[in-house]
Coordinates of N, CA and C and ligand atoms in Angstrom, one line a residue:
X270 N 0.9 -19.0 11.7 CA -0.4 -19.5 11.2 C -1.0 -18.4 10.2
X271 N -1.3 -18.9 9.2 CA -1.8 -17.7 8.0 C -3.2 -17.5 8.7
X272 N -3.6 -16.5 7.7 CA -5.3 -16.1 8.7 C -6.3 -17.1 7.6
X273 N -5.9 -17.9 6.7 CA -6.8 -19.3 6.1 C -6.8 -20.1 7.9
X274 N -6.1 -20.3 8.6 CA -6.3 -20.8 9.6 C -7.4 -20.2 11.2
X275 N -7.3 -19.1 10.5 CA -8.4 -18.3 11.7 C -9.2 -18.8 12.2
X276 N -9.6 -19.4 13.2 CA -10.9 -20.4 13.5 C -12.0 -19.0 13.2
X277 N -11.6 -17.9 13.5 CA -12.1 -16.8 13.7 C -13.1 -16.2 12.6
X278 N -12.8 -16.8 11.7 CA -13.2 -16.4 10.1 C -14.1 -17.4 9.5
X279 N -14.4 -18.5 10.7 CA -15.4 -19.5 10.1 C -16.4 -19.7 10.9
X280 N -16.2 -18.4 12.1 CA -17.8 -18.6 12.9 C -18.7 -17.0 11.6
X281 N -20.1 -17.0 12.6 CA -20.5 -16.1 11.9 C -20.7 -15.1 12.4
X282 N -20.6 -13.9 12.5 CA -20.9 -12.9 13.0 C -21.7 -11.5 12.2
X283 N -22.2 -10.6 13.2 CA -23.5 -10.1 12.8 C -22.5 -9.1 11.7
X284 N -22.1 -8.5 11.3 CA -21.2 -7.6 10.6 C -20.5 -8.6 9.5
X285 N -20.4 -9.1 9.1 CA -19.1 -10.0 8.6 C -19.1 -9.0 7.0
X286 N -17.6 -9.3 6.8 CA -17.0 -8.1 5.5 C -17.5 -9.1 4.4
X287 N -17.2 -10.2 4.3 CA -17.5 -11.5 3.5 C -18.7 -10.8 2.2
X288 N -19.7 -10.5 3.3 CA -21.0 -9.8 2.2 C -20.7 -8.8 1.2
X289 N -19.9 -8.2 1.5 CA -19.9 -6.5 1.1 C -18.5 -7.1 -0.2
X290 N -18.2 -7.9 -0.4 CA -17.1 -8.4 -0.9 C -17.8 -9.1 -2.2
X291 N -17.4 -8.6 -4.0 CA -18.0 -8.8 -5.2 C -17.7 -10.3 -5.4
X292 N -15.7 -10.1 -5.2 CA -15.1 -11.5 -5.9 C -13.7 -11.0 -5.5
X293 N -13.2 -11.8 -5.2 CA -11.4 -11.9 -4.8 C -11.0 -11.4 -5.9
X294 N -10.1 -10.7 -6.0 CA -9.3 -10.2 -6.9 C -8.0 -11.0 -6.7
X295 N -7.2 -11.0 -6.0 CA -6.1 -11.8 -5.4 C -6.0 -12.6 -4.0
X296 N -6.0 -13.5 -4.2 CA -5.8 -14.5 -2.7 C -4.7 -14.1 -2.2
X297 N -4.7 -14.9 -0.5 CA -4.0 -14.1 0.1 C -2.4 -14.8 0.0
X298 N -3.0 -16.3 -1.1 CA -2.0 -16.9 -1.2 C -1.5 -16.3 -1.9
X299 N -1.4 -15.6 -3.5 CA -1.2 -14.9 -4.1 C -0.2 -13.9 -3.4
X300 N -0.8 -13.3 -2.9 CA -0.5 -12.0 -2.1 C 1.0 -12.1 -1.6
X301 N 0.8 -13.2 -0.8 CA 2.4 -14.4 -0.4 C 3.2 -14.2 -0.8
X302 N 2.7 -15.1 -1.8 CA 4.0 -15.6 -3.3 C 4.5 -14.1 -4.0
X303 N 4.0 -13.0 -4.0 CA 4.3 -12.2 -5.0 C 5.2 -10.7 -3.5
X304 N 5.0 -10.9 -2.7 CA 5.6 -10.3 -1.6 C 6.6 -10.6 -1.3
X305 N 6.9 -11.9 -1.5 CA 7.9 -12.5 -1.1 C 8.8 -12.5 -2.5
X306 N 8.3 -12.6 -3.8 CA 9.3 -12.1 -4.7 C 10.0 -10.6 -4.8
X307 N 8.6 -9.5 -4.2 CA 9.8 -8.4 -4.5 C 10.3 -8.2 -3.5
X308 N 10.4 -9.1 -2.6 CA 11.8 -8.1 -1.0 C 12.6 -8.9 -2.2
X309 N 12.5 -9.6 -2.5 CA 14.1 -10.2 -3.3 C 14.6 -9.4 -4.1
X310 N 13.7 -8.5 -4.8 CA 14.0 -7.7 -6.2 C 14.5 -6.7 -5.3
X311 N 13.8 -5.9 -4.2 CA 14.8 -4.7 -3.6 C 15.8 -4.7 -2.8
X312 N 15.9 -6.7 -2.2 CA 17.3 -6.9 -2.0 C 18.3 -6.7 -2.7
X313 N 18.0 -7.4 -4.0 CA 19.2 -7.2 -5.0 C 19.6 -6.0 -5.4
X314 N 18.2 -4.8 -5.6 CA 18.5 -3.7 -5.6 C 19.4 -2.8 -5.3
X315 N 19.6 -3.0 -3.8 CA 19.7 -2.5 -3.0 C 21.3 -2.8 -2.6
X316 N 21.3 -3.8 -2.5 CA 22.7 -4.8 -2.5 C 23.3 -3.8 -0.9
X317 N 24.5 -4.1 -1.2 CA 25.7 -3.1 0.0 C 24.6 -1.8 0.3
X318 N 23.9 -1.1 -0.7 CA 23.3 0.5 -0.3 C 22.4 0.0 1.1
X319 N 21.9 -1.4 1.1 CA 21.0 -1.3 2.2 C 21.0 -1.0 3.5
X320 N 22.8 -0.9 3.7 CA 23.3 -0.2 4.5 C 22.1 1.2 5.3
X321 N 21.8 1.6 6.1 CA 21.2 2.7 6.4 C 19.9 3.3 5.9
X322 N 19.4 2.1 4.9 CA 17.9 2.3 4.2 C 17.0 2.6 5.5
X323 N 16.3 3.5 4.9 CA 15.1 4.0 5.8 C 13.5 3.8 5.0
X324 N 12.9 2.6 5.3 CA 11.5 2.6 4.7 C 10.7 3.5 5.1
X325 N 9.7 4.4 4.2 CA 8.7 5.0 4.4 C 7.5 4.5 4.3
X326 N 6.6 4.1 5.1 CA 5.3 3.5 4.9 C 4.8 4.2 4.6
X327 N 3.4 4.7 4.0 CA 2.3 5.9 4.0 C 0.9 5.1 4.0
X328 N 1.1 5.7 5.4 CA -0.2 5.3 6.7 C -1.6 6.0 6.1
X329 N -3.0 4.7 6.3 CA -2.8 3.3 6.8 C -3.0 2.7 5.9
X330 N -2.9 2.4 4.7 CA -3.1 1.4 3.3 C -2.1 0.7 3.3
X331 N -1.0 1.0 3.5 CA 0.2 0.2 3.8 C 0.9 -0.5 5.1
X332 N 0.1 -0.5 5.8 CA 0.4 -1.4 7.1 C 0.6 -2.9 7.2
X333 N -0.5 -3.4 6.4 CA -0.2 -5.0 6.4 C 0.5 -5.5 5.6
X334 N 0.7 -4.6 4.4 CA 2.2 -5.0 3.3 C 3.5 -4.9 3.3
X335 N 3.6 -3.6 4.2 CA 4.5 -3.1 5.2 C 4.7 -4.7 5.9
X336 N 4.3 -5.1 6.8 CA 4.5 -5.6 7.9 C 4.7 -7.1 6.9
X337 N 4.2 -7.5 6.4 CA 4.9 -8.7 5.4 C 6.2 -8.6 5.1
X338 N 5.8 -7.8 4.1 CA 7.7 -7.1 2.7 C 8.6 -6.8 3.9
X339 N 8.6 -6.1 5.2 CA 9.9 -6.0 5.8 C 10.3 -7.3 6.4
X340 N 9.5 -8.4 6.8 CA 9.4 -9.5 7.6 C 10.5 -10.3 6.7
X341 N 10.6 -10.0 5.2 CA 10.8 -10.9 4.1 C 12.7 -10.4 4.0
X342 N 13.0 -9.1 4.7 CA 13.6 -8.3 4.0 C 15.0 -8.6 5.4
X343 N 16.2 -9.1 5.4 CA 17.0 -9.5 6.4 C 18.4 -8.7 6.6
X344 N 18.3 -7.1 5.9 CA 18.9 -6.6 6.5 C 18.3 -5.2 7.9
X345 N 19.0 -4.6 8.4 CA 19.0 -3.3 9.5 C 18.6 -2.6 8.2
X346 N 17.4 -2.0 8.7 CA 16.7 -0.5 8.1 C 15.8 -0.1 9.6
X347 N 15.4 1.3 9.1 CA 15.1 2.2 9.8 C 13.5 2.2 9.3
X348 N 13.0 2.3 9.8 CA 11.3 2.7 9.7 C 10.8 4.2 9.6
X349 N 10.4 4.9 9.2 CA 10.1 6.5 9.6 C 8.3 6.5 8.8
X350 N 7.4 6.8 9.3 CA 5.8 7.0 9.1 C 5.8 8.3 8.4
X351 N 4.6 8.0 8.0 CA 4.5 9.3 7.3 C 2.5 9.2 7.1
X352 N 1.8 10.0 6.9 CA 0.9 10.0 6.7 C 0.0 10.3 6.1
X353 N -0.8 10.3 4.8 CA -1.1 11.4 3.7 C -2.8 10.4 4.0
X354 N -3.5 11.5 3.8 CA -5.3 11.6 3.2 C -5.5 11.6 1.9
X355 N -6.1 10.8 1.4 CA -6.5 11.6 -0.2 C -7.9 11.8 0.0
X356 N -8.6 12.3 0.8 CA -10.0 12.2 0.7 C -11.3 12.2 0.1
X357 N -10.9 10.7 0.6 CA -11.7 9.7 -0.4 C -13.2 9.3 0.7
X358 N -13.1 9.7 1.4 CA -14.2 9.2 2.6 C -15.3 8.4 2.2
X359 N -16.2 9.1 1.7 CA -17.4 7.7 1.2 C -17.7 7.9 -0.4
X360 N -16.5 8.4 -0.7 CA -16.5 8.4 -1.8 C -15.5 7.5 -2.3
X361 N -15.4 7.0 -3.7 CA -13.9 6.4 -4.5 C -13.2 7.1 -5.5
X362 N -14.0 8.2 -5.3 CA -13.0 9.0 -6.4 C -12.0 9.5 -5.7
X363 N -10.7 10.1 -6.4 CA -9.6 10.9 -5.6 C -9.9 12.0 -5.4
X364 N -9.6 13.1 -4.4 CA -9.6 14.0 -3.8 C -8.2 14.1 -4.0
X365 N -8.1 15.6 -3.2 CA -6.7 16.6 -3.6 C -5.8 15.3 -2.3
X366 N -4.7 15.3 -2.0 CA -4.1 14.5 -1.5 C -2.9 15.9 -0.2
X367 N -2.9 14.8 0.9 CA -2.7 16.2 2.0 C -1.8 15.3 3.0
X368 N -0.8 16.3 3.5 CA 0.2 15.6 4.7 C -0.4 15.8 6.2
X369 N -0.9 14.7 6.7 CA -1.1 14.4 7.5 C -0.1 14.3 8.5
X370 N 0.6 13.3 8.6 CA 1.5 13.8 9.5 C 2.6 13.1 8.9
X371 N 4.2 14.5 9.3 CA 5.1 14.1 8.6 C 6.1 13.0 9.3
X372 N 6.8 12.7 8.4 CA 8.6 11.7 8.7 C 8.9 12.4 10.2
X373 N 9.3 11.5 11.1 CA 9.8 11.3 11.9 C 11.4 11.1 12.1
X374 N 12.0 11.0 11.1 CA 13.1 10.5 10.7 C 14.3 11.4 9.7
X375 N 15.4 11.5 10.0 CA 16.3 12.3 9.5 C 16.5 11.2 8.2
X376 N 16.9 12.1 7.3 CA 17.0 11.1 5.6 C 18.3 11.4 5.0
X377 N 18.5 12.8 5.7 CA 19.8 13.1 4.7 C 20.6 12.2 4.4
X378 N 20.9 12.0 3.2 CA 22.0 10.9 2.7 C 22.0 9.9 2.7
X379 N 20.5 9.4 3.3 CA 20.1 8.6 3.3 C 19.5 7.5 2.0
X380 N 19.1 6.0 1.7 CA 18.6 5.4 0.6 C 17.0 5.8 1.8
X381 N 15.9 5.8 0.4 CA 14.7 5.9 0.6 C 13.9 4.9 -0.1
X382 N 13.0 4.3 0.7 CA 11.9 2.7 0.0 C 11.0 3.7 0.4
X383 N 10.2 4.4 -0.3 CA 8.7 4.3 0.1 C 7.4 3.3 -0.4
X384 N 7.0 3.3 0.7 CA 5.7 1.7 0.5 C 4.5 1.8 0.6
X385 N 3.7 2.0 -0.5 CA 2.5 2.4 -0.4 C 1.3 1.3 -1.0
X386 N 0.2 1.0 -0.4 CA -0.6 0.3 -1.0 C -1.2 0.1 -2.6
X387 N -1.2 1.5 -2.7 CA -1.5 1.3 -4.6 C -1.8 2.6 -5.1
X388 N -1.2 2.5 -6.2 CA -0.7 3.8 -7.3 C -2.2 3.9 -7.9
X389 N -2.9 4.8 -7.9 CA -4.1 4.9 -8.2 C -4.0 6.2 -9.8
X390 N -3.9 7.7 -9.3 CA -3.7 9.0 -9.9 C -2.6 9.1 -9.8
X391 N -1.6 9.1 -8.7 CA -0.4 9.2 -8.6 C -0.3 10.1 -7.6
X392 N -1.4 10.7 -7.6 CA -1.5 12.2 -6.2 C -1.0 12.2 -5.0
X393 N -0.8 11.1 -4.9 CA -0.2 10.7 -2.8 C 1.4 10.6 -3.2
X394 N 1.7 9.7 -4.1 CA 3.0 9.5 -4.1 C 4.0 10.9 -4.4
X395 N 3.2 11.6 -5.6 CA 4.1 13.3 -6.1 C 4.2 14.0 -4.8
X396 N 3.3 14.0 -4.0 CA 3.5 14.6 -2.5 C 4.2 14.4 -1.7
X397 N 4.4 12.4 -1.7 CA 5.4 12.5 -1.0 C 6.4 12.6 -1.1
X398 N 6.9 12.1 -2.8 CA 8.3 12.0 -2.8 C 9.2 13.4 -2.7
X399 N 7.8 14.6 -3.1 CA 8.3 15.8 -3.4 C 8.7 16.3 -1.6
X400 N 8.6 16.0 -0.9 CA 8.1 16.5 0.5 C 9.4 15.7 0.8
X401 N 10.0 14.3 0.6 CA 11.0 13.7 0.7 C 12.5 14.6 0.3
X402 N 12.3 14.3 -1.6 CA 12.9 14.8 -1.8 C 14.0 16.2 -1.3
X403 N 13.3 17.4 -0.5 CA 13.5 18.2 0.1 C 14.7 18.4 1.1
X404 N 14.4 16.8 1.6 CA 15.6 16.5 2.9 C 16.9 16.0 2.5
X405 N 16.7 16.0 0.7 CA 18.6 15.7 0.5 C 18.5 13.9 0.6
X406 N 18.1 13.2 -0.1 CA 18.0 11.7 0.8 C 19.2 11.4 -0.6
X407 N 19.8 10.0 -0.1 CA 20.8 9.9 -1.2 C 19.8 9.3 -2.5
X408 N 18.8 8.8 -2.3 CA 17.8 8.4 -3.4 C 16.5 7.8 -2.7
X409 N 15.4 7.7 -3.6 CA 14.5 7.7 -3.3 C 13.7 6.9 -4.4
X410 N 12.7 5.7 -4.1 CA 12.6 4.8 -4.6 C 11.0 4.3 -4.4
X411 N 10.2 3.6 -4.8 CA 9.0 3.6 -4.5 C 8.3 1.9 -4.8
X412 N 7.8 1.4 -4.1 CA 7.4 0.1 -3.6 C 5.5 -0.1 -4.0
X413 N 4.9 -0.2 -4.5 CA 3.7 -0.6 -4.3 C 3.6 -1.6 -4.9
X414 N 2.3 -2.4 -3.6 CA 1.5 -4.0 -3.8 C 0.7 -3.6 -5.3
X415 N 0.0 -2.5 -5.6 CA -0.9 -2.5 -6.9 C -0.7 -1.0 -7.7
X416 N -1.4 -1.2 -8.5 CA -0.9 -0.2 -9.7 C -2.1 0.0 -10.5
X417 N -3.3 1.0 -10.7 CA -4.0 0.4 -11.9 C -3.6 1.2 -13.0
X418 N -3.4 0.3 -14.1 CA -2.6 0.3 -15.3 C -3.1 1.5 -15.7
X419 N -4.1 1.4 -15.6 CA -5.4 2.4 -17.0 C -5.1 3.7 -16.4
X420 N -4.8 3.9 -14.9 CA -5.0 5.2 -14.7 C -3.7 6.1 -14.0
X421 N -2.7 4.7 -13.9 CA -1.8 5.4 -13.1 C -0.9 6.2 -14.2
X422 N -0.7 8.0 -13.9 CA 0.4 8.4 -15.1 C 1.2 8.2 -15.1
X423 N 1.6 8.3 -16.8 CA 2.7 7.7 -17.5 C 4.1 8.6 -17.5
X424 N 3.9 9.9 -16.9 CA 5.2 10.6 -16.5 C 5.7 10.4 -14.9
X425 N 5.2 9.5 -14.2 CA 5.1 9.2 -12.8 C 5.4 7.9 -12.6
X426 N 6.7 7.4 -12.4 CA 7.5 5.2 -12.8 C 7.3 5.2 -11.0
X427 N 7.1 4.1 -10.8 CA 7.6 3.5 -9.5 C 8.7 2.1 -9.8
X428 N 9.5 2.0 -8.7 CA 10.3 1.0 -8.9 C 9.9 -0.3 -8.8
X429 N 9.0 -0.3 -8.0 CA 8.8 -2.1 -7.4 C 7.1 -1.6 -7.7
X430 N 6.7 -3.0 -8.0 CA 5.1 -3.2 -8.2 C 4.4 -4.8 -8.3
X431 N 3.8 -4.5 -7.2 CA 3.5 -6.2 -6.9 C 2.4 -6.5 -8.2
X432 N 1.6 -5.5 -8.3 CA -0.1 -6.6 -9.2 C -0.4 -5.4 -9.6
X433 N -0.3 -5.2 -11.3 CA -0.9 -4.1 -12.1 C -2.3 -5.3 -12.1
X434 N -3.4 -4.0 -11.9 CA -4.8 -4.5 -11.8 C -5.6 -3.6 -12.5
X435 N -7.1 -4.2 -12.6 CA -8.0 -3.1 -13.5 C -8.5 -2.4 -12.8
X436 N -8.8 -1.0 -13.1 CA -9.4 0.1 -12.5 C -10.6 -0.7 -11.5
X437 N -10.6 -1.2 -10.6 CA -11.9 -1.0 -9.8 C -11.5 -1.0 -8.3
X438 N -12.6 -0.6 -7.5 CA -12.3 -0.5 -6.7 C -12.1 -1.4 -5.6
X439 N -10.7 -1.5 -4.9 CA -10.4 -2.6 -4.1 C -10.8 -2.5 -2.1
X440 N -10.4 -3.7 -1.8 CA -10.3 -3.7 -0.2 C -9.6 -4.8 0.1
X441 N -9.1 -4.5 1.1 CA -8.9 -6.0 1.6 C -7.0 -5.7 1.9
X442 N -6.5 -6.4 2.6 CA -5.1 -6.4 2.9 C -4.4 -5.1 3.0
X443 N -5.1 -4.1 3.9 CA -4.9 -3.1 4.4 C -5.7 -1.8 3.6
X444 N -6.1 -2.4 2.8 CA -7.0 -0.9 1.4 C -8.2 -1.2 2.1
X445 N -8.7 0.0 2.3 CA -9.6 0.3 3.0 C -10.7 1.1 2.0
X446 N -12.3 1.3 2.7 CA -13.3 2.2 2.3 C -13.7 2.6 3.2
X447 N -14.3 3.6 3.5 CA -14.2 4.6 4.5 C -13.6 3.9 6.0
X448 N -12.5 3.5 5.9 CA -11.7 3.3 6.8 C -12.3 1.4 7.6
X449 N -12.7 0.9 6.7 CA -13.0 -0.6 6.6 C -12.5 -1.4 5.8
X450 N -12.7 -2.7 6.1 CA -12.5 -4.0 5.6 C -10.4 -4.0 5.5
X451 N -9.7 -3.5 6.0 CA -8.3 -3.6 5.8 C -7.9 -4.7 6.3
X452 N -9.0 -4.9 7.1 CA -8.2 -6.7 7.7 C -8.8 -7.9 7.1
X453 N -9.5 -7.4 5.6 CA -9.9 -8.5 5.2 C -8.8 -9.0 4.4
X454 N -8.3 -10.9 4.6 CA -7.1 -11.1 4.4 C -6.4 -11.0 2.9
X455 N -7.6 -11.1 2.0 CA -7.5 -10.7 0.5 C -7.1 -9.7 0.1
X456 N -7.0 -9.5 -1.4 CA -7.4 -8.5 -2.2 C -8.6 -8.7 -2.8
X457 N -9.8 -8.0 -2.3 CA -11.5 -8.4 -3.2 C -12.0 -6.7 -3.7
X458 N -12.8 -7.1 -4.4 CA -13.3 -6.0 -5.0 C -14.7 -5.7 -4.5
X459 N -15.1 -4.7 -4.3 CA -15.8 -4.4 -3.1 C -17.6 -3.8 -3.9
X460 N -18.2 -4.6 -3.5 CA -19.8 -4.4 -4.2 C -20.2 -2.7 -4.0
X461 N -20.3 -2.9 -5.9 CA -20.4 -1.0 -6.2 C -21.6 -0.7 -5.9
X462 N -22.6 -1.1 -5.5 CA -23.8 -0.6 -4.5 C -23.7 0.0 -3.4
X463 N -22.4 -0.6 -2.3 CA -21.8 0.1 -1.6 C -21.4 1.7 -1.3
X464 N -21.2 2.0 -2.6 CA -20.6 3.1 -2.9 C -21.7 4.2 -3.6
X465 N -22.2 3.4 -4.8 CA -22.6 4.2 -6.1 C -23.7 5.3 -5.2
Ligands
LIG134 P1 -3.8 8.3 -5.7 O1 -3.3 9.4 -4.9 O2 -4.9 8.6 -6.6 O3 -2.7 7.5 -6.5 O4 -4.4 7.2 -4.7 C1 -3.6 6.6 -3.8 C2 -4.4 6.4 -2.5 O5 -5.8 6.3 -2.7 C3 -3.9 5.1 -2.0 O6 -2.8 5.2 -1.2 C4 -5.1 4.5 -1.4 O7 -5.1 4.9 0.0 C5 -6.3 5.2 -2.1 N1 -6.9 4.3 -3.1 C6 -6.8 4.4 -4.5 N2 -7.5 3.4 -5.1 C7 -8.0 2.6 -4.1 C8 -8.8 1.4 -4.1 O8 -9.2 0.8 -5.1 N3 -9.2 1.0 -2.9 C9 -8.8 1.5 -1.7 N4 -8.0 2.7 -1.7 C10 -7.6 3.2 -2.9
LIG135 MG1 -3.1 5.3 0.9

């Protein structure tokens, strides 16, 4: 049952995220349809290498895309966490970006998916891949749901990219503001009052 079915989402409650929420940026149907196209694109990618693939999530922006995109994805891979801050707390600007806690997981020789919610500066991903890189992986590859065009740099490619979007600030389907709204089922853009 999709969460359009939630009985849960159509009573009212004293908190509800609904308010704090400008305008949908992407439905969750959206969301769906375009998840479900790129496990295909890193299937094909991937082809026979998927052998031994180890996805890297980077906790927690990527947990509920994570848990889609692999659902979608029908070979053996390995899971390994990883955890980076950019500390952004009650702020939306980027802050310096820090390892939190590392890979759990041996890589050597291994193929690498890292899967991150969205390419913002690029600050979280140079950390990790550089931190990756390190352990010798047979390659190393990079997954994000969003990308914003305007600001992500241009010496810094990712492979897979669900929704190049405009600079603002999002929530919803695991993107969080000060560590809220990630279970809201969308992608919405989040009332800059909130923040400013
Ligand atoms: P970067 O390091 O500047 O690329 O930012 C990447 C990280 O910042 C992401 O993994 C998110 O956790 C967070 N981030 C950047 N933009 C947004 C946004 O619009 N909403 C929520 N989190 C964001
Ligand atoms: Mg993040």
């Amino acid at each position: 049952m999709g969460a359009a079915g939630c009985s849960a989402l159509r009573r009212s409650y004293n908190v509800p995220m609904e308010r704090d929420i400008e305008r949908i940026l992407i439905s969750r149907k959206c969301i769906s349809e375009r998840v479900s196209a790129l496990a295909d694109s890193i299937g094909e990618t991937y082809g026979a290498d998927s052998e031994g693939l180890v996805i890297v999530p980077i906790l927690a922006g990527s947990v509920i895309f994570l848990a889609d995109l692999i659902r979608c994805l029908p070979f053996k891979m390995k899971i390994g966490l990883m955890t980076v801050s950019s500390y952004r707390g009650k702020t939306t600007s980027a802050g310096e970006s820090r390892l939190i806690q590392d890979l759990n997981l041996d890589i050597e020789d291994r193929h690498v998916l890292v899967v991150d919610d969205i390419l913002d500066t690029g600050s979280t991903l140079r950390l990790v891949v550089g931190e990756l890189r390190q352990r010798r992986p047979a390659s190393v590859r990079i997954c994000v749901l969003l990308r914003k065009r305007s600001k992500a740099p241009r010496d810094f490619s990712v492979d897979f990219v669900g929704f190049d979007i405009e600079d603002v600030f999002v929530v919803g389907y695991g993107l969080d503001y000060n560590d809220h709204y990630r279970n809201w089922p969308d992608i919405g853009v989040l009332k800059p009052e909130l923040y400013e």
